[in-house]
XYZ file of C-alpha atoms in Angstrom:
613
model
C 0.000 0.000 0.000
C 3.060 2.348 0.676
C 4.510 1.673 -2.601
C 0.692 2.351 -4.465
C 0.403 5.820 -2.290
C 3.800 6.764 -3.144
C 3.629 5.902 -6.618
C 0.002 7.800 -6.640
C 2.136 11.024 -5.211
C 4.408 10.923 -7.692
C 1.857 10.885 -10.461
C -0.180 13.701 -9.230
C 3.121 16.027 -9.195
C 4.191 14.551 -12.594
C 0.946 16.126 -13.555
C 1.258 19.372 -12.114
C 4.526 19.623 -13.312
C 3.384 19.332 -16.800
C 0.465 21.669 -16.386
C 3.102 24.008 -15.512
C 5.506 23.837 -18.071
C 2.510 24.058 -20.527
C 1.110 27.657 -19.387
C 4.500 28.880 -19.057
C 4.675 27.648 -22.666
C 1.567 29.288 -23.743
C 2.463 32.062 -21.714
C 6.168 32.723 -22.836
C 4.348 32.702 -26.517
C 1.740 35.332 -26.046
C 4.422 37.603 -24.892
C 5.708 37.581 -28.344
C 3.202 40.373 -29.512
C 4.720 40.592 -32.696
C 3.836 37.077 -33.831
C -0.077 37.331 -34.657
C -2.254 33.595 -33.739
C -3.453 33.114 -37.403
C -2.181 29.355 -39.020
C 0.538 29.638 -41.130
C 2.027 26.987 -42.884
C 6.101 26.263 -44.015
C 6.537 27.089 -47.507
C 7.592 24.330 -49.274
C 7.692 20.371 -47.070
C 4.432 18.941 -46.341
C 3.867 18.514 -42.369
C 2.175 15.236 -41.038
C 1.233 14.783 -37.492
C 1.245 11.047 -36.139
C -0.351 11.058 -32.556
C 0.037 7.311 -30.686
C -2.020 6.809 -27.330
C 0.756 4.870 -26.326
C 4.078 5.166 -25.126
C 6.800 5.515 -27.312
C 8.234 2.319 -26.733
C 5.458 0.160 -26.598
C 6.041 -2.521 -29.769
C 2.780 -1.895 -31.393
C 3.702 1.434 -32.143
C 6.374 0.386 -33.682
C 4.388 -1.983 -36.334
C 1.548 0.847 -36.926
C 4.753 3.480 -37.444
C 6.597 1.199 -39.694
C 3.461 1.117 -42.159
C 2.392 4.270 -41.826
C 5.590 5.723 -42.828
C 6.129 3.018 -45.856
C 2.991 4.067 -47.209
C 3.969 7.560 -47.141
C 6.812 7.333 -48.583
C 6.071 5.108 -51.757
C 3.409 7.241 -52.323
C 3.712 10.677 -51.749
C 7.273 11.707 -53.561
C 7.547 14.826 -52.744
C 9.538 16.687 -49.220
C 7.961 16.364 -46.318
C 8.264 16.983 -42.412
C 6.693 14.021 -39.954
C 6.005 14.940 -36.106
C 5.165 12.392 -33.367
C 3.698 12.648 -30.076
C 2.993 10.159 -27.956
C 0.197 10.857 -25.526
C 0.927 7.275 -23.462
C -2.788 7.318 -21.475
C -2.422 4.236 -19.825
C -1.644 5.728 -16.194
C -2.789 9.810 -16.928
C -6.299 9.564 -18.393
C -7.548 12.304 -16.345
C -9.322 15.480 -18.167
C -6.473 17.976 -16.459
C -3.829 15.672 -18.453
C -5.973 15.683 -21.758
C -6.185 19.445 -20.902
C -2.261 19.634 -21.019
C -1.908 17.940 -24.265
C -4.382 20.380 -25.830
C -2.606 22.979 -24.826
C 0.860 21.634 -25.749
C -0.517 20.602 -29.207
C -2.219 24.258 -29.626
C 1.441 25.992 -28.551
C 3.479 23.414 -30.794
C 1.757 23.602 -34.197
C -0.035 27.127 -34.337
C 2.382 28.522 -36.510
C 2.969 25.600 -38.865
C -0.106 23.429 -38.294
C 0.403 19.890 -39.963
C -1.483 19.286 -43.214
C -2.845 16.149 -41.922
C -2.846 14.304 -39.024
C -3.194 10.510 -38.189
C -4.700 9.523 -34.926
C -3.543 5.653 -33.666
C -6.036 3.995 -31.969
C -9.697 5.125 -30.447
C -8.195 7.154 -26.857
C -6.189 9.131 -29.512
C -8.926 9.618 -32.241
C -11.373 10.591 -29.246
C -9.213 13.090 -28.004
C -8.798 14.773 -31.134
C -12.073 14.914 -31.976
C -12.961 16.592 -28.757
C -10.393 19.541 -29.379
C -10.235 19.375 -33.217
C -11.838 22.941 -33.493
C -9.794 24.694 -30.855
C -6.137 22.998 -32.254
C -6.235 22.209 -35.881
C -9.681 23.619 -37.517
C -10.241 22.488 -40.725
C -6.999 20.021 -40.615
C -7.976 16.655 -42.662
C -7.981 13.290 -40.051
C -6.917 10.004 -41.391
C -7.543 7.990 -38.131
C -5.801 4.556 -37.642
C -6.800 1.319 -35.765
C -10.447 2.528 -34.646
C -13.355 0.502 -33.702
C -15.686 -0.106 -36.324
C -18.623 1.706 -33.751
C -16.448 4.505 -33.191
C -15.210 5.089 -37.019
C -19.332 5.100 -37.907
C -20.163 7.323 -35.040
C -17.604 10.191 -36.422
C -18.195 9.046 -40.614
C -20.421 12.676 -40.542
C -17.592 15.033 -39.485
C -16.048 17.143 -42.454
C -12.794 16.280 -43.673
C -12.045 13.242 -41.695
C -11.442 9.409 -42.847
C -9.913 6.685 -41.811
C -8.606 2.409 -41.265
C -11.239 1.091 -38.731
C -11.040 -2.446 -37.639
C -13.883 -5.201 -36.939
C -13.667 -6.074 -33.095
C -14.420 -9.816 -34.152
C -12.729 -12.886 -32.348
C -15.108 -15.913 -33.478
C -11.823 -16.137 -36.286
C -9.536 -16.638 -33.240
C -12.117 -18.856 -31.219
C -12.045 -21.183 -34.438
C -8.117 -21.222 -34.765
C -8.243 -22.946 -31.177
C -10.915 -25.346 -31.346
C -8.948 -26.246 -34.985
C -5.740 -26.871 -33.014
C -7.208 -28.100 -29.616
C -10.581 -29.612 -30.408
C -10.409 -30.786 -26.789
C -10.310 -27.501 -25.422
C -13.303 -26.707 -22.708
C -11.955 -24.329 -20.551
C -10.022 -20.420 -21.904
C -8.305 -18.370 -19.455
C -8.604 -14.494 -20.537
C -5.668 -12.644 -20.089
C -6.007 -9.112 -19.633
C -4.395 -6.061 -17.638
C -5.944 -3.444 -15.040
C -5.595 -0.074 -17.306
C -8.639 1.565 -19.011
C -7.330 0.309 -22.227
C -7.239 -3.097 -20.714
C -10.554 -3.131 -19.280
C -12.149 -1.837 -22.411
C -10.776 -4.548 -24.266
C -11.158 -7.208 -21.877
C -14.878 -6.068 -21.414
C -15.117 -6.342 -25.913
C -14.126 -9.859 -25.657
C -15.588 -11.349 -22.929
C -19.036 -10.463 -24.964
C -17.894 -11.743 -28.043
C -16.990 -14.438 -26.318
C -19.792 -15.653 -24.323
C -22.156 -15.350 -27.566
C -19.896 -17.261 -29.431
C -21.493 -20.868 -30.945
C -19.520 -23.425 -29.034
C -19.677 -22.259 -25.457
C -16.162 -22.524 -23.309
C -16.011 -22.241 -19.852
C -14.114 -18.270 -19.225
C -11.716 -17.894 -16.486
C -11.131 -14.029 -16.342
C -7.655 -13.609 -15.488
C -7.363 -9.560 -15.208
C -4.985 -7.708 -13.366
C -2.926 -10.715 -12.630
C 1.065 -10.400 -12.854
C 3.037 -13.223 -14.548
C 3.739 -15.072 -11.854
C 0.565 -14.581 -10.603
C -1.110 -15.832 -13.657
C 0.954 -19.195 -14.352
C -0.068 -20.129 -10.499
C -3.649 -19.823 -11.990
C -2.257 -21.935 -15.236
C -0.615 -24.355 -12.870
C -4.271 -24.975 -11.320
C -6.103 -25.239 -14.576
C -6.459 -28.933 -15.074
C -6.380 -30.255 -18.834
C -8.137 -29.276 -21.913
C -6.939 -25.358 -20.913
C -5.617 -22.521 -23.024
C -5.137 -18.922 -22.466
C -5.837 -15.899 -24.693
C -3.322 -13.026 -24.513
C -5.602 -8.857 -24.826
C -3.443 -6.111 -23.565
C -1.739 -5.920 -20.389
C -0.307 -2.795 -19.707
C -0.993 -2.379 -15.960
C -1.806 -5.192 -13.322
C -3.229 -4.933 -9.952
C -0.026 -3.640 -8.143
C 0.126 -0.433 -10.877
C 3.116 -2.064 -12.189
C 3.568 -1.278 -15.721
C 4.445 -3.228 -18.924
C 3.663 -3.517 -22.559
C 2.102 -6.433 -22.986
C 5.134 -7.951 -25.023
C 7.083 -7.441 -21.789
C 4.494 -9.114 -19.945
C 4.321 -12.130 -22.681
C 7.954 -12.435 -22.012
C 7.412 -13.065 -18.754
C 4.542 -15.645 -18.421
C 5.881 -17.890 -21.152
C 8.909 -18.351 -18.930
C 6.358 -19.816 -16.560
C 3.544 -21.124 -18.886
C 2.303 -24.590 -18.868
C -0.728 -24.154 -21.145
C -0.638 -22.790 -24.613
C -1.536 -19.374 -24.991
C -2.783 -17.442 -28.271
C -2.989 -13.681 -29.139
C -4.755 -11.240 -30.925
C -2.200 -9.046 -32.626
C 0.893 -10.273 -34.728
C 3.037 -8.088 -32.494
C 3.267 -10.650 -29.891
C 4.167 -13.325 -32.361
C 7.622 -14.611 -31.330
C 7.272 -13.504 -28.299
C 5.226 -16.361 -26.360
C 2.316 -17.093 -27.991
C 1.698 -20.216 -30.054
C -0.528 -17.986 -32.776
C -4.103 -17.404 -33.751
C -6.240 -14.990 -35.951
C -4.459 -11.991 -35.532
C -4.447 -8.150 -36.845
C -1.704 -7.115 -38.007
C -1.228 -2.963 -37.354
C 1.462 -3.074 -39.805
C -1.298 -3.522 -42.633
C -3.790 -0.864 -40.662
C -1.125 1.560 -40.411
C 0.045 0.408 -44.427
C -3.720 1.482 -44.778
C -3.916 4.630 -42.773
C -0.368 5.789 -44.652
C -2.093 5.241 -48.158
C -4.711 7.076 -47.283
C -2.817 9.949 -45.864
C -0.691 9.896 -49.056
C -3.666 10.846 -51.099
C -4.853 13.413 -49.227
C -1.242 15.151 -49.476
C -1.288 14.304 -53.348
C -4.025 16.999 -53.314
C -7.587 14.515 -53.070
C -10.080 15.893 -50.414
C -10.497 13.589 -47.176
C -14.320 13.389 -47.964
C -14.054 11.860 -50.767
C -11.780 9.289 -49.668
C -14.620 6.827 -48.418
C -13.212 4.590 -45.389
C -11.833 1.405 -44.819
C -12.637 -0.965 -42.664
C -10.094 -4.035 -42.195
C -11.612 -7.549 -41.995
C -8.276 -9.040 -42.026
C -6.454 -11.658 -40.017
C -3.409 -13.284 -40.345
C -3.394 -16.637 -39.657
C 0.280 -17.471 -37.818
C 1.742 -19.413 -35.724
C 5.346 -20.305 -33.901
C 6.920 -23.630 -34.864
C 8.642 -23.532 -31.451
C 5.942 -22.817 -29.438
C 4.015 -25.416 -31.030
C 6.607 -27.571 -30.840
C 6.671 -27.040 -26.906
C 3.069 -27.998 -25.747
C 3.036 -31.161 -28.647
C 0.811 -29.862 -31.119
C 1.184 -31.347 -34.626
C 1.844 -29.141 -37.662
C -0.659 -30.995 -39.392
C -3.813 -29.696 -37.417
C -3.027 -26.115 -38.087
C -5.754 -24.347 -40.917
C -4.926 -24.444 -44.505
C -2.542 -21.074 -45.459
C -1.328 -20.709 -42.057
C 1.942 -18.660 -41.655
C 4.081 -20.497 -39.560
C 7.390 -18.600 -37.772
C 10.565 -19.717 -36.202
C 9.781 -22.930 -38.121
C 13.019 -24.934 -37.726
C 14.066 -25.236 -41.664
C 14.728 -29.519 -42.743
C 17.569 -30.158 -44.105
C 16.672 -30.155 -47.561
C 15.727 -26.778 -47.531
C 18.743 -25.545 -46.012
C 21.172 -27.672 -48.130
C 18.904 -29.086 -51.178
C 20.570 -27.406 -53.906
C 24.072 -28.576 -52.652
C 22.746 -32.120 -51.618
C 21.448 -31.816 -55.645
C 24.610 -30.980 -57.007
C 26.525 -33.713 -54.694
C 24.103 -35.995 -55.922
C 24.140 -34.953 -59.067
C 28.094 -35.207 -59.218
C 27.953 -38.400 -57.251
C 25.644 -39.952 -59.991
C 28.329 -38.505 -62.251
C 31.543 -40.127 -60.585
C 29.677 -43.610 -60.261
C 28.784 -43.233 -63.678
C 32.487 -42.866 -64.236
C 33.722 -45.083 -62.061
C 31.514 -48.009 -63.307
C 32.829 -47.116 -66.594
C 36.414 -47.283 -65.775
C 35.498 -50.529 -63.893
C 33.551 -51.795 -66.851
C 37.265 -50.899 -68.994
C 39.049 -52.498 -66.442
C 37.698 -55.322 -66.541
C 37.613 -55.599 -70.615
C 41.800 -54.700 -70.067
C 41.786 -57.342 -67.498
C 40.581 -59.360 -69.907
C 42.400 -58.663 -72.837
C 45.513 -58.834 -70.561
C 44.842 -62.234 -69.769
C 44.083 -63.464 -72.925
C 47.542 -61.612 -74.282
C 48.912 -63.404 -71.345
C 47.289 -66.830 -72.438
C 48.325 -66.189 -76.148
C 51.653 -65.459 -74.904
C 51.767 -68.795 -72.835
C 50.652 -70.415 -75.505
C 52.919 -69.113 -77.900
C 55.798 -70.346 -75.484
C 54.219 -74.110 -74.676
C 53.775 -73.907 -78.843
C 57.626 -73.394 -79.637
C 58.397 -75.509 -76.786
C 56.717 -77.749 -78.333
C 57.999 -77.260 -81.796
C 61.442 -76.688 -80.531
C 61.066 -80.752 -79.263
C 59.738 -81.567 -81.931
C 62.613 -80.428 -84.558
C 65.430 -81.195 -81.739
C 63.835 -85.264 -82.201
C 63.858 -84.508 -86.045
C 67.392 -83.481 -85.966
C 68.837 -85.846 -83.465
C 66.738 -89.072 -84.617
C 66.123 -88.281 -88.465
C 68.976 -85.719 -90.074
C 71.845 -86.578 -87.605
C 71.080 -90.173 -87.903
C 71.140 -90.150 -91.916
C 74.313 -87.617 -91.739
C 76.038 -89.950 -89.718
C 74.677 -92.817 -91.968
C 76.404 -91.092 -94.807
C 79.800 -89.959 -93.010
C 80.795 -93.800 -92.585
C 79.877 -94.998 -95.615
C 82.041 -92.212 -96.473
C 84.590 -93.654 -94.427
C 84.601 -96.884 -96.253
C 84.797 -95.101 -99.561
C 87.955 -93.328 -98.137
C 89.213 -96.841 -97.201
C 88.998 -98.274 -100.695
C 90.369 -95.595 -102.622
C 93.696 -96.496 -101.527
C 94.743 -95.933 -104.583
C 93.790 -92.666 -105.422
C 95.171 -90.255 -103.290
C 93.404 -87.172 -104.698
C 90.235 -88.965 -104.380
C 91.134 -90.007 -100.729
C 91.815 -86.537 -99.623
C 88.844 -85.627 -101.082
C 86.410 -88.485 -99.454
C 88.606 -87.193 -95.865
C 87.038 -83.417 -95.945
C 83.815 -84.795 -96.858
C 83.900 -86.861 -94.393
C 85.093 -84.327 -91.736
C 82.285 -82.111 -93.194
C 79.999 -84.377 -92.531
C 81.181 -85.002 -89.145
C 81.344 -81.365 -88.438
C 77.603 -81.195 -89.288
C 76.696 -84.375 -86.974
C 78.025 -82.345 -84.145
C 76.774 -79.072 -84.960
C 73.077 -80.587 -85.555
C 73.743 -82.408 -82.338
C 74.422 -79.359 -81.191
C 71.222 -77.155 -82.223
C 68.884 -80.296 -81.539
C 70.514 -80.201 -77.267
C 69.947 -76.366 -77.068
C 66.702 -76.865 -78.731
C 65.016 -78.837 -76.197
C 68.281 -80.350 -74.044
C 67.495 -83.959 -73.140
C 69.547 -84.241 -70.265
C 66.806 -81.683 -68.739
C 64.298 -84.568 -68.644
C 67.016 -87.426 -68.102
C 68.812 -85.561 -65.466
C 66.681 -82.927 -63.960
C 67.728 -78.596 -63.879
C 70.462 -79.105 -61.801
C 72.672 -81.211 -63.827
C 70.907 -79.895 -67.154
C 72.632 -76.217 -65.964
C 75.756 -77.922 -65.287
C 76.467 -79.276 -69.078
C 75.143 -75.983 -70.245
C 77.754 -74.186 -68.402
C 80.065 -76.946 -69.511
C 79.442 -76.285 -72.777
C 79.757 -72.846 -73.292
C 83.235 -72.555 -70.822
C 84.523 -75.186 -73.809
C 83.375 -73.493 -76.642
C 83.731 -70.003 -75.826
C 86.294 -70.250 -73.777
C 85.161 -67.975 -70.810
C 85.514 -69.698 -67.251
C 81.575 -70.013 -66.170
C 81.797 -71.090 -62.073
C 78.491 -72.494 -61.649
C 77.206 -73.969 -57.723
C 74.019 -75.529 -57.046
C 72.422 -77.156 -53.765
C 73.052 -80.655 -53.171
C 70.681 -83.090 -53.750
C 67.913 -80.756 -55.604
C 64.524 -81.595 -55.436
C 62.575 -82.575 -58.186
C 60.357 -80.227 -59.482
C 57.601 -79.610 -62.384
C 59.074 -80.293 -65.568
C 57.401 -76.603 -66.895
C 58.998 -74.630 -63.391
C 62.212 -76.768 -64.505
C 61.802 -75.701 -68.378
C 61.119 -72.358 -67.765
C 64.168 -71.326 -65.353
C 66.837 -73.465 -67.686
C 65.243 -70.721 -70.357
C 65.877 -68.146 -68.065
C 69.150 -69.253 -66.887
C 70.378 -70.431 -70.807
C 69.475 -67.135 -71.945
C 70.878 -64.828 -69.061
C 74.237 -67.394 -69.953
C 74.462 -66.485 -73.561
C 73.483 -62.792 -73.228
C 76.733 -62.646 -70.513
C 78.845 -64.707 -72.964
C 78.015 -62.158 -76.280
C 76.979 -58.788 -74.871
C 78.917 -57.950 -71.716
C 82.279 -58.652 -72.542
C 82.983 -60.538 -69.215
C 85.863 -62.140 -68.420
C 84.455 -64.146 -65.411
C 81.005 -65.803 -65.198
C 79.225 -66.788 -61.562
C 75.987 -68.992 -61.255
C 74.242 -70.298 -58.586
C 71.526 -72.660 -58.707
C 69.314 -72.762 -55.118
C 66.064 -73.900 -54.236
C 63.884 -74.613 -50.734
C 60.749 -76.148 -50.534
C 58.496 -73.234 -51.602
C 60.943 -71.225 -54.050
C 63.873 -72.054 -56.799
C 66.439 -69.375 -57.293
C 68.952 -68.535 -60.112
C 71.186 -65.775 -59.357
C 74.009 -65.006 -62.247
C 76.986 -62.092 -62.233
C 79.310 -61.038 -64.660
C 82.160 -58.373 -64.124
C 81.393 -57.038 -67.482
C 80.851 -53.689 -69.172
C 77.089 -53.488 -67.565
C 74.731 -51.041 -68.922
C 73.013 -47.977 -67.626
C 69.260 -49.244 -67.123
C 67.792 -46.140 -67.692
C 69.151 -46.047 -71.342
C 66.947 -48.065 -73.800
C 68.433 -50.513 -76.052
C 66.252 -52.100 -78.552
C 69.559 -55.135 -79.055
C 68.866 -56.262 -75.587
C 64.974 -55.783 -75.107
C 63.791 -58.944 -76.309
C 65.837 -61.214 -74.787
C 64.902 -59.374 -71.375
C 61.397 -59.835 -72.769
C 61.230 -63.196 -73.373
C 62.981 -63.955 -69.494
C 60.410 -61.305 -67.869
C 57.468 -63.619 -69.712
C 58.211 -67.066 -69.021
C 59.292 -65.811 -64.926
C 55.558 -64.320 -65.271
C 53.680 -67.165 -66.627
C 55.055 -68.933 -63.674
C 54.333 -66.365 -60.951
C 57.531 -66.070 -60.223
C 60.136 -62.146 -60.372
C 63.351 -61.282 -62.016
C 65.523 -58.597 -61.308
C 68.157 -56.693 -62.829
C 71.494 -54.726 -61.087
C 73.465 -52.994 -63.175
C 75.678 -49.841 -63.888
C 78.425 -49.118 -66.562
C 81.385 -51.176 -65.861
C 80.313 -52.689 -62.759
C 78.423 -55.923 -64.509
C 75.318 -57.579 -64.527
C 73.690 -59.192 -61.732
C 70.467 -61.226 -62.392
C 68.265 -62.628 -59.843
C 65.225 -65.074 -60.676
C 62.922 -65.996 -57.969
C 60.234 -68.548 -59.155
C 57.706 -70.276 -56.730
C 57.264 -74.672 -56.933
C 53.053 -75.147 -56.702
C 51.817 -77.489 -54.082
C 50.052 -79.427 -56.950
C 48.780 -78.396 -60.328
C 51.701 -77.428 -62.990
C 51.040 -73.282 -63.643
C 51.805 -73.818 -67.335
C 48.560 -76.202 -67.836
C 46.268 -73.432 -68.623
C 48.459 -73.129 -71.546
């Protein structure tokens, strides 16, 4: 009670404080003789008067300024002066405050009167038209955000038009039986100002002759602690609707967005509103007017009258309008579905899927995901083609080898069982012609070359027929086959070839076998003609999984990196058969340090890796 006396003190000095200030106003004026009273008007900028009957920092001001001066300004082009007052009647609604204003108005625009003037909201409008003749005679009135009663009770005055609004809330009754059919009980939330009671008092009425009948808990005056106690006690099937709530019970003072802010912290039943200004704030939605679109209205309007058209012929507009909205979160919060809200429903704060954050880029990763597959089961699709044509180059190849193998026996037999036989055949009976001619000696010496000839040929075709396809290979296995190769080439070539092998090697397939005394013959030859060595060293090794055939010569060597088509095929034909077998070869070399060959080829458990061939 001390704090409501004290706070009643202070707003009966606040008033005579301002009564004050005004006649000393007025006064300080009058004693400017010179200046006569008659209305004069700036020269050139156009002069617009907004006057709000709230304060200035309520929100809803802030919507009905925002379209009142958008309106303006797309319309009207040309320069022009805007004054606002804000007569804030929520606590001083007395006639000596109302007298105050008039007389601050009268002192502030008597020499440059505005050339219209826009009153927000009925306490505004009212006061105006009480002291319209005495401030601004003649001055054209767009009013803003009136009651439809009011704007038809004034629709005979001269020079005057306006937005009016229809004070109807079955639109917002229907929004919550939509959302919560099960709703049977609404709590009305209203303040303790006149503005609140008048409102309050509107609703309630419309309310109680509304078609489906709700039980109405009148919740006004109540702070917002005060009022989620009363939410707390509500029992199910309960919702709240938001008026105005400037003022509760204990004079304090709020805006009703303040006061929004406040409950929702302690809500625990969904409330809805009446005007989008609250949106985001707290409330979960409903049918709401919008004073951006009333003062969009009310600026249009104005804008015509300072284009030069007459205020009475500028019939007025009443606004029917609500916008359907609601908050995602809010919704969200007390469980109701998305899917129950009316068809065309604006919905805010709406938490945005992923899609519609990141669809075009998901697209385009798609898009180029699709595209790499696409490539990529291409290149697997050629892969596998170059697999396959590999391997059948590699089967040709192996059976190109297993086919000269083949033919290589073949003429070897020819040679060794057919030609040499017959040449030999022919060198004794050669003999025995030598041996009878004992009388001719020219004839002798002749029958003696032919018969060396012959001989020579025997050996040589002996020869060709062993390197061929060498016999002692299958008679005597690799080990000793290498041997009489090395033999062989020391004698005839006269290069020392130290050859060492493991005792007692183990018998292995006759096509592993064939294909390293290739390997080793021709690594042996290419030594003996190309490097120039002096000194050959070859070692034959095996264990149970691998056979090895390492060879060194401390000839001229070669520099790898250099190609030379004389010694690509024969390196060719060793890296094929090693790879027909599974098995590696490698090559050391450098200029005048030799060549050092090592062949690595695997023995198979079981099936010989040249029968595919």
């Amino acid at each position: 009670m001390k704090n409501q006396d004290r706070f009643k003190a202070m707003r009966e000095f606040a008033s005579r404080i301002f009564l004050v200030l005004t006649c000393l106003t007025a006064l300080s004026g009058s004693l400017r003789s010179e200046e006569p009273l008659t209305l004069k008007k700036s020269s050139a900028n156009k002069r617009v008067l907004i006057l709000y009957t709230h304060r200035q920092m309520s929100p809803i001001n802030t919507q009905w300024h925002t379209g009142i001066i958008e309106a303006i300004r797309k319309d009207y082009h040309g320069p022009i002066d805007i004054d606002v007052e804000y007569m804030d009647v929520v606590l001083q609604s007395d006639p000596e405050y109302f007298d105050g204003w008039a007389a601050l108005l009268k002192r502030k625009y008597s020499k440059y009167p505005p050339d219209v003037i826009i009153p927000v909201f009925f306490p505004a409008m009212t006061f105006l038209a009480t002291n319209r003749h005495e401030l601004f005679p003649g001055c054209p009135i767009v009013f803003c955000a009136v009651p439809e009663s009011l704007g038809v009770s004034l629709s005979n005055r001269p020079n005057l038009t306006g937005v009016g609004f229809v004070m109807d809330f079955n639109p917002t009754l229907q929004v919550i039986e939509q959302v919560l059919p099960k709703t049977s009980k609404l709590m009305v939330l209203s303040g303790n100002s006149k503005l609140d009671t008048w409102m309050r008092d509107v609703v309630l009425r419309a309310l109680s002759s509304a078609e489906k009948k709700m039980e109405l808990v009148d919740l006004a005056g109540l702070s917002p602690s005060e009022a989620a106690v009363e939410f707390t006690k509500a029992g199910p099937n309960t919702a709240a609707l938001l008026l105005t709530c400037e003022l509760d019970q204990q004079n304090n003072r709020y805006t009703t967005t303040e006061y929004l802010q406040e409950l929702e912290k302690l809500s625990t039943i969904p409330i809805f509103g009446c005007y989008d200004t609250v949106l985001g704030e707290g409330i979960v939605g409903g049918a709401l007017f919008s004073p951006v679109e009333q003062g969009q209205v009310a600026g249009k309007l104005a804008a015509r009258i300072l284009n030069g058209e007459s205020a009475d012929e500028i019939p007025e507009v009443l606004d029917r309008h609500h916008l359907v909205a609601f908050d995602a979160q809010r919704l969200a919060k007390f469980g109701i579905s998305e899917s129950s809200l009316p068809r065309g429903s604006k919905l805010i704060n709406h938490k945005p899927s992923v899609w519609s954050l990141y669809g075009r880029y998901i697209g385009l990763g798609l898009a180029a995901l699709f595209a790499q597959s696409a490539i990529i089961v291409s290149l697997l699709i050629n892969r596998k083609k170059r697999i396959a044509a590999e391997n059948e180059a590699r089967s040709l190849a192996g059976r190109i080898l297993s086919a000269g193998e083949d033919e290589r026996r073949y003429l070897a037999r020819e040679l060794h069982d057919e030609v040499s036989q017959r040449l030999a055949a022919v060198s004794i009976e050669t003999g025995t012609l030598e041996n009878k001619m004992a009388d001719s000696s020219d004839v002798r010496e002749s029958l003696g070359k032919l018969k060396k000839s012959l001989i020579s040929i025997c050996d040589n075709l002996h020869r060709m027929s062993r390197h061929m396809h060498p016999s002692v290979l299958d008679d005597f296995g690799l080990s000793d086959a290498l041997k009489s190769e090395c033999q062989e080439l020391t004698q005839r070539w006269s290069i020392p070839i130290e050859y060492h092998h493991t005792k007692d090697f183990p018998e292995i397939p006759k096509s592993i076998a064939l294909c390293v005394y290739r390997v080793a013959q021709e690594s042996l030859w290419n030594a003996i003609r190309h490097s120039g060595a002096t000194k050959i060293t070859a070692e034959l090794k095996s264990d149970p999984e691998f056979v090895y055939w390492d060879i060194h010569d401390d000839g001229k060597g070669f520099d790898p990196s250099v190609t030379n088509p004389n010694r690509g095929l024969g390196f060719a034909s060793m890296t094929e058969r090693i790879r027909l077998v599974g098995g590696t070869i490698k090559i050391k070399t450098a200029p005048l340090q030799g060549v050092a060959i090592a062949v690595v080829v695997p023995i198979p458990e079981s099936k010989d890796p040249l029968s595919n061939y």
